[in-house]
CSV table of C-alpha atoms and ligand atoms in Angstrom, one decimal:
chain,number,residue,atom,x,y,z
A,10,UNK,CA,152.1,64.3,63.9
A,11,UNK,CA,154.5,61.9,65.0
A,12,UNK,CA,154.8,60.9,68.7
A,13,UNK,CA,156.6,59.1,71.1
A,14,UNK,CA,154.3,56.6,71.1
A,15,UNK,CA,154.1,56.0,67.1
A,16,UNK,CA,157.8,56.1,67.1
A,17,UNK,CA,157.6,52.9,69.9
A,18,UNK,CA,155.1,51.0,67.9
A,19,UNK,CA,156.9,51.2,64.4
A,20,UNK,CA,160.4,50.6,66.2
A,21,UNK,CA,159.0,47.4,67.8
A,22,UNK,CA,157.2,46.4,64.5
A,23,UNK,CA,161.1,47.0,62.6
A,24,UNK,CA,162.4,45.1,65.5
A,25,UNK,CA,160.3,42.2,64.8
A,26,UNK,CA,160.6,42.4,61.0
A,27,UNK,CA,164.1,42.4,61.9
A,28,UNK,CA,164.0,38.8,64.3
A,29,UNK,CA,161.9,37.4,61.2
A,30,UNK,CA,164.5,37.9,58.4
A,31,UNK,CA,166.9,36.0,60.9
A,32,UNK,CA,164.8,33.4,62.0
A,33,UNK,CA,162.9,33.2,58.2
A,34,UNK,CA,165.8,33.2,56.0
A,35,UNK,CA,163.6,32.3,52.8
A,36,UNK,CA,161.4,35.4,53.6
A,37,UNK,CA,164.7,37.9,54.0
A,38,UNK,CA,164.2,39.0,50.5
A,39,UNK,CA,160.3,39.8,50.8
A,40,UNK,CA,160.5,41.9,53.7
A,41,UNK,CA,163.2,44.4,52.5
A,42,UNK,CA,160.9,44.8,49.8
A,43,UNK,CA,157.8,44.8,51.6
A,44,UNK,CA,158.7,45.2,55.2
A,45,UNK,CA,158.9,49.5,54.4
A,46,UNK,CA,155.0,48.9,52.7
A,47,UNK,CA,154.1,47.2,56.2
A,48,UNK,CA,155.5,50.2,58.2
A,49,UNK,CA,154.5,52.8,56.2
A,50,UNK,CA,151.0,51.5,56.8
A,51,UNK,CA,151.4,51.4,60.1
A,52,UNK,CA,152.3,55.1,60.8
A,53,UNK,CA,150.1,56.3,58.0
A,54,UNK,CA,147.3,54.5,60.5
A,55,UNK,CA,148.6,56.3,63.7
A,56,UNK,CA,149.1,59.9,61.9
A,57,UNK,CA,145.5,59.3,60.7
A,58,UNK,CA,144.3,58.6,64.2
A,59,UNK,CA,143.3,61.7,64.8
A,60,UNK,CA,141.6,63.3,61.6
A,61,UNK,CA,138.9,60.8,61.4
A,62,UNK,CA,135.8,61.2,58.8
A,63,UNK,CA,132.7,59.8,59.1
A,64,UNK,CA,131.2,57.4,57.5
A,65,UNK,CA,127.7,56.3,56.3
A,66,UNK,CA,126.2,53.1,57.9
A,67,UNK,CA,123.0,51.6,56.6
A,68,UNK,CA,122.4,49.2,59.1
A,69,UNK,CA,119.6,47.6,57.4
A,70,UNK,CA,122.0,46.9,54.0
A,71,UNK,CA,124.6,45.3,56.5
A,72,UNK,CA,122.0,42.6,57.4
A,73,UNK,CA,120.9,41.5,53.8
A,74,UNK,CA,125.0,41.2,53.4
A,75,UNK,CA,125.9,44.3,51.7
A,76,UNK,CA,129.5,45.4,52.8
A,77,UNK,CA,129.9,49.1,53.6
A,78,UNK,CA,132.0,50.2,50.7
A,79,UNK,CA,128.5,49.1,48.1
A,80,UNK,CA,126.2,51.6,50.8
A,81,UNK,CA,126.7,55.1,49.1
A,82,UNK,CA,128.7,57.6,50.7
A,83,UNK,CA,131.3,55.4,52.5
A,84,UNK,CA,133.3,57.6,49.7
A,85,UNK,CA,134.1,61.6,51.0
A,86,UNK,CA,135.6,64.6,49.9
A,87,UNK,CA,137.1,65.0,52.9
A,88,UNK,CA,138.8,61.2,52.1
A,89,UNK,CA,143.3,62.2,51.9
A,90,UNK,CA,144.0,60.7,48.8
A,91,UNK,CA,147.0,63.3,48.4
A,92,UNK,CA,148.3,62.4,51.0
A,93,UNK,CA,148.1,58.4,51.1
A,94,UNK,CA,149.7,58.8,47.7
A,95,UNK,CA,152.5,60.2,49.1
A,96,UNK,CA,153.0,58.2,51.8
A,97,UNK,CA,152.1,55.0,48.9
A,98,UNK,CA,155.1,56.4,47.1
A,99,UNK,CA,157.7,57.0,49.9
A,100,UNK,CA,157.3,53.6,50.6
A,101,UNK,CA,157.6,51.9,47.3
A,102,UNK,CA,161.3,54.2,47.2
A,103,UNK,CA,162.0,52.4,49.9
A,104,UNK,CA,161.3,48.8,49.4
A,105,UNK,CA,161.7,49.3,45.7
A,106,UNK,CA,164.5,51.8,45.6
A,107,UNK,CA,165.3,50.2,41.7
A,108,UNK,CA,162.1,52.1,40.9
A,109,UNK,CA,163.2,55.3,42.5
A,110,UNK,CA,163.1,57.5,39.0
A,111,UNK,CA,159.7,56.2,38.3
A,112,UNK,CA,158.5,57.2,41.9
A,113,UNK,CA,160.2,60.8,41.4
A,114,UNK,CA,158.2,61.2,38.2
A,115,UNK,CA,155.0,59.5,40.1
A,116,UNK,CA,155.6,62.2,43.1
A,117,UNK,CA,155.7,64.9,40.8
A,118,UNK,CA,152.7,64.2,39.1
A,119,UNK,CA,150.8,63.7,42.1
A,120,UNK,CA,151.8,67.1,43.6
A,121,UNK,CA,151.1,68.7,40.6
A,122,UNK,CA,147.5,67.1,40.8
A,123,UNK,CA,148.4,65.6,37.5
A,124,UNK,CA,145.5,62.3,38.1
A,125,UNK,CA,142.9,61.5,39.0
A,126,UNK,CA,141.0,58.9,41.2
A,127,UNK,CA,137.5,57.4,40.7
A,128,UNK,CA,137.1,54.6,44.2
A,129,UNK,CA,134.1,53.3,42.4
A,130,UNK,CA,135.4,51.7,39.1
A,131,UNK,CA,137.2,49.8,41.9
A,132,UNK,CA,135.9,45.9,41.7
A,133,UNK,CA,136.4,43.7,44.6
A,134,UNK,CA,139.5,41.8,44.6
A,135,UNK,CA,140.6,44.1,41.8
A,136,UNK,CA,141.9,47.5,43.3
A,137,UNK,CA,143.6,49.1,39.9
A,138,UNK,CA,142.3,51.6,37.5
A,139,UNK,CA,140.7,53.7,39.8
A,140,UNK,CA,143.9,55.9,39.4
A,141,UNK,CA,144.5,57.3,36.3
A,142,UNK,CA,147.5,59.6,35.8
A,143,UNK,CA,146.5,62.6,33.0
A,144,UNK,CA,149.3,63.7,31.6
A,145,UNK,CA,151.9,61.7,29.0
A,146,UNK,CA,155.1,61.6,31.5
A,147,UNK,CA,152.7,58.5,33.1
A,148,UNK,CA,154.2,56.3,29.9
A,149,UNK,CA,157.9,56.9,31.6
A,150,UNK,CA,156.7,54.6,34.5
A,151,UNK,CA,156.2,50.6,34.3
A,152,UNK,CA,153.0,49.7,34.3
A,153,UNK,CA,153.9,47.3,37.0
A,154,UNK,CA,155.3,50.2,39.5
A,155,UNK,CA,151.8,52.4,38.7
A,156,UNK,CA,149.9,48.5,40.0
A,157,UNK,CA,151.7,48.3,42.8
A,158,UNK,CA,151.1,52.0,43.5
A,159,UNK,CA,147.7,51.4,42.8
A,160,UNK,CA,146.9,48.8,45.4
A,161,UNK,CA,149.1,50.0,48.1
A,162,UNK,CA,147.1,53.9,47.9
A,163,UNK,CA,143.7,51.8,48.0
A,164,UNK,CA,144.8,49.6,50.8
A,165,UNK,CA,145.9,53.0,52.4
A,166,UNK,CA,142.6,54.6,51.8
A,167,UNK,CA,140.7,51.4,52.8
A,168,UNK,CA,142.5,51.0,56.1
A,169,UNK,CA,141.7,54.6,57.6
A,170,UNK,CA,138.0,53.7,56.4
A,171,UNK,CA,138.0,51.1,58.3
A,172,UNK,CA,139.3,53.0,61.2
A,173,UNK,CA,136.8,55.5,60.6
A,174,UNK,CA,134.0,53.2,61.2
A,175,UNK,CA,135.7,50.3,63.6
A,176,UNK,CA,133.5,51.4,66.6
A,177,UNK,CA,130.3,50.8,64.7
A,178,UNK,CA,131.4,47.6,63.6
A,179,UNK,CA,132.6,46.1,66.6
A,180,UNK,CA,129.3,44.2,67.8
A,181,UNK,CA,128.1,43.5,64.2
A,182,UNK,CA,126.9,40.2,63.5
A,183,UNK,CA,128.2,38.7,59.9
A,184,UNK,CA,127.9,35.6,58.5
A,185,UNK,CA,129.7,36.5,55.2
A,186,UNK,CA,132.8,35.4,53.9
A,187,UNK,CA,133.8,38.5,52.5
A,188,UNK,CA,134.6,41.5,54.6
A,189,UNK,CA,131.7,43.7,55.8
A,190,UNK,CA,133.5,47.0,55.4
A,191,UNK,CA,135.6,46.5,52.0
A,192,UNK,CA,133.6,43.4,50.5
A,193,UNK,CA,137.6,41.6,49.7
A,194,UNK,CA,138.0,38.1,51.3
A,195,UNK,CA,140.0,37.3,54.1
A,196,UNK,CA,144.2,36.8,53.7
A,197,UNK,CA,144.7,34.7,57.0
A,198,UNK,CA,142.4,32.9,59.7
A,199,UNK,CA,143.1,32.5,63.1
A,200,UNK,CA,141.5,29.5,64.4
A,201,UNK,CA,139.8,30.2,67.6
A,202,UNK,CA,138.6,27.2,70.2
A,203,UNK,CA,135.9,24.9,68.7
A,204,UNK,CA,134.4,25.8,65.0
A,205,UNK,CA,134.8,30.0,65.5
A,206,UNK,CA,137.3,31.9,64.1
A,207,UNK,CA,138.8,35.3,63.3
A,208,UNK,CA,138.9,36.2,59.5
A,209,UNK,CA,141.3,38.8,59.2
A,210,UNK,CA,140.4,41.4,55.6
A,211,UNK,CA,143.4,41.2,53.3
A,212,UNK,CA,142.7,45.2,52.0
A,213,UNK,CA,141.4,47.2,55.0
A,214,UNK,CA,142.5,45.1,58.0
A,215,UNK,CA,139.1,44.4,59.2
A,216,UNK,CA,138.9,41.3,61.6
A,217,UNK,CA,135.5,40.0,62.0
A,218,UNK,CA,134.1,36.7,64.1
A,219,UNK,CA,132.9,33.8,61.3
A,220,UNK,CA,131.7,30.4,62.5
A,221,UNK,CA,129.1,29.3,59.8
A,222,UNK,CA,130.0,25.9,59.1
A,223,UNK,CA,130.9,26.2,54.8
A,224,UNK,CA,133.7,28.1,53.0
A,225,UNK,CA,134.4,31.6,52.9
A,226,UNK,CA,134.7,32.2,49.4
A,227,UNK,CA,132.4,30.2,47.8
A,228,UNK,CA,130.0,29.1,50.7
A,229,UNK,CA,129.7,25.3,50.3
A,230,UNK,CA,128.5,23.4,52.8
A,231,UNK,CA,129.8,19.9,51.8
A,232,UNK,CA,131.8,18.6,54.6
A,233,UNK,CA,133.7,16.3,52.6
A,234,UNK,CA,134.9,18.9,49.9
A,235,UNK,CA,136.2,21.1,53.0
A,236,UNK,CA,139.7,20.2,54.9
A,237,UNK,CA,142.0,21.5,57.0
A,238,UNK,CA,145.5,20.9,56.5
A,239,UNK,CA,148.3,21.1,58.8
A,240,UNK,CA,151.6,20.9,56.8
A,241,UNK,CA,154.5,18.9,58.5
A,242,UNK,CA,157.6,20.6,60.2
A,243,UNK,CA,155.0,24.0,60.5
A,244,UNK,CA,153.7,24.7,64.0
A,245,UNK,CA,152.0,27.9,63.4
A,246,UNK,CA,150.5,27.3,60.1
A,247,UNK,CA,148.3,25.4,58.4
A,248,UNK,CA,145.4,25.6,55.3
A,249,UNK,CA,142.0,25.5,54.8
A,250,UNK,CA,141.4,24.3,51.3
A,251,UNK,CA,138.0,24.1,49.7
A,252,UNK,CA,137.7,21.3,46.8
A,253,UNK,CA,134.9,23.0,45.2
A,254,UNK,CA,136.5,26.4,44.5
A,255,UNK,CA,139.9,25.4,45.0
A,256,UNK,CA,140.7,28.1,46.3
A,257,UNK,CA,143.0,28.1,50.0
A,258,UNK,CA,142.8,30.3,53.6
A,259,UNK,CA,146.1,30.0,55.2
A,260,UNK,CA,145.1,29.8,59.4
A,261,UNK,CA,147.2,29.8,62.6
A,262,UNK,CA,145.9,30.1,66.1
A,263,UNK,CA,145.5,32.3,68.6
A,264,UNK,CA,148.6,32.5,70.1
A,265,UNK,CA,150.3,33.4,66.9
A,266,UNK,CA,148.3,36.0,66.5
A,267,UNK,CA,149.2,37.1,70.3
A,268,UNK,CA,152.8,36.9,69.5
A,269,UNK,CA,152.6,39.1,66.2
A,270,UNK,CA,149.9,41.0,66.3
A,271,UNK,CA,150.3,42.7,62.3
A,272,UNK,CA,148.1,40.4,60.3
A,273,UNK,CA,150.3,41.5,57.1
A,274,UNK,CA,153.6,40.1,58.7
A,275,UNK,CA,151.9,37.2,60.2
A,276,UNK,CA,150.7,36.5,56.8
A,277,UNK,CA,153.9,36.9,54.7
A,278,UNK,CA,155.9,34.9,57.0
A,279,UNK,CA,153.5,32.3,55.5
A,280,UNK,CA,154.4,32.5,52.1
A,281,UNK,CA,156.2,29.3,52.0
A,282,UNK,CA,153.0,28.1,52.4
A,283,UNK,CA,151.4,29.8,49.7
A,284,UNK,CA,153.8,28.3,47.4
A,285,UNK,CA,152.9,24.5,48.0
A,286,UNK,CA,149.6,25.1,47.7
A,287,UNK,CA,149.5,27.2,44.4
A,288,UNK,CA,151.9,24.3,43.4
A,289,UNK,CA,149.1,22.1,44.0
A,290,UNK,CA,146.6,23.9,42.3
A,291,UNK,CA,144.7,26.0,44.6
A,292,UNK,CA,144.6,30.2,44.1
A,293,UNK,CA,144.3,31.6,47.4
A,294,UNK,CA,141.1,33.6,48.9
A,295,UNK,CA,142.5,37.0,48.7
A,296,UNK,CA,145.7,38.0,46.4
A,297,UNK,CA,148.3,40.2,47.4
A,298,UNK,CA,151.6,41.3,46.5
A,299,UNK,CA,153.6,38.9,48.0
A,300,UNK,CA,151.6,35.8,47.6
A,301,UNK,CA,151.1,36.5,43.8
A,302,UNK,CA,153.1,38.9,42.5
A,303,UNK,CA,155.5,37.6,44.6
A,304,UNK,CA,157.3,35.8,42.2
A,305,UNK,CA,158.1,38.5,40.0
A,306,UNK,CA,159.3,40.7,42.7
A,307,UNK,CA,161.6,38.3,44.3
A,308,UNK,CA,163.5,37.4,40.4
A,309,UNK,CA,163.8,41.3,40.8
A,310,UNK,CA,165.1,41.4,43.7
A,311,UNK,CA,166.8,37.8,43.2
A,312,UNK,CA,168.9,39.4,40.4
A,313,UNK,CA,169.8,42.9,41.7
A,314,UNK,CA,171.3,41.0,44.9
A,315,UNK,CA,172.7,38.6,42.8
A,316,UNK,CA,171.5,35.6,45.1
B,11,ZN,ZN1,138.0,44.9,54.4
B,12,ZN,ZN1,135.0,27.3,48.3
């Protein structure tokens, strides 16, 4: 159901989308395409507000590290994968809207119950496959369209989840690099005072307290293969870069994070950033669409505008 209240957060959330394409002109494309992704998940997390399911907590597996989604039975029956694909697809047609025959035949095949969904062929960092469409219509639709499907149903699913549980979790303790509930690594830091800082989850939104003194990803301790880089002419943003995985976090501080409180916005506006470092070398912690298949969908988008 859709109240007043929903329609006041996603109308502020547009509004600052909005402020961002004028103030961010090199990000203008990137949100028309995945500004509708970013509210979509937003009201799919305030419709879902209500119908919460419960999920299975093994305490004693969360201390030896093991994130929720490897405990048995975070999956349910009860889980709305119907309907997260059809809010997944209505907001493709609207970012993508050059795919908008391949989401009719995607819509239509999903009503139909025409596929199927298996959450726990799902690797981390590797949310495809899990959703396989039975019948031979499927071959109609770019394989690219049925990824980014993919991904954006799992990060659907994953974000209600972690609703589902977010009272549980509040007071846990965890050292870990990865995120406790989904097990995927962080897409943005945001440095708190002295060493602490808030890891925000780039698949289910979980931000969880991490102060241990090595990298996230690949937990080295060495000090001197470790930096922090601020980049010049960027206030808000900066990188933490890890020499012995070479892989990056991009971080901003607190007030940032006050400012625009959606870690997905907060993190594309970033994606200048992004660039220079996978120019120098480094992959980042977490993929996602726009800091890796970015490139792809800004040519597309790039060419249909003819900028
Ligand atoms: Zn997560
Ligand atoms: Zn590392």
């Amino acid at each position: 159901m859709i109240t007043l209240q929903t329609l006041s957060d996603l109308h502020l959330l547009a509004q600052e989308m909005g402020e961002k394409a004028v103030t961010q002109p090199h990000v203008e494309n990137l949100l028309k395409a995945f500004g509708p992704l970013i509210l979509m998940k937003q009201r799919w997390l305030q419709e879902r507000e209500r119908k919460r399911v419960s999920v299975a907590i093994d305490k004693h597996r969360l201390t030896e590290g093991v994130p929720l989604i490897e405990h048995g039975g975070f999956f349910h029956t009860e889980d709305p994968w119907d309907e997260a694909a059809l809010f997944a697809v209505a907001a493709i047609f609207q970012g993508f809207p050059e795919y908008g025959v391949e989401m009719s035949v995607l819509s239509e095949e999903i009503e139909t119950g025409r596929y199927k969904i298996d959450p726990l062929s799902v690797t981390i960092q590797r949310a495809s496959g899990f959703c396989v469409f039975t019948s031979e219509r499927i071959q109609e639709v770019n394989p690219i369209v049925v990824e980014l499907f993919s991904r954006f149903l799992w990060r659907l699913i994953l974000c209600s989840k972690r609703r589902d549980c977010e009272s549980e979790m509040r007071h846990l303790v965890w050292s870990k690099g990865y995120c406790p509930v989904c097990g995927s690594y962080p897409q943005l830091a945001v440095l708190g005072t002295q060493e602490e800082k808030m890891l925000c989850c780039s698949e289910c939104g979980h931000q969880w307290r991490f102060s241990a003194p090595y990298c996230p990803y690949c937990e080295n301790e060495d000090q001197q293969r470790i930096r922090l880089l601020g980049i010049d002419g960027e206030e808000d943003g900066a990188a933490f870069i890890c020499l012995e995985c070479r892989r990056y976090l991009i971080s901003t501080g607190m007030s940032a994070m006050c400012r625009h409180p959606n870690s997905d916005l907060l993190s594309l506006g970033f994606v200048h950033l992004d660039m220079i470092l996978q120019g120098k070398g480094f992959m980042p912690m977490a993929e996602c669409e726009w800091n890796v298949l970015y490139p792809d969908a800004h040519a597309n988008r790039s060419a249909r505008d003819g900028s």
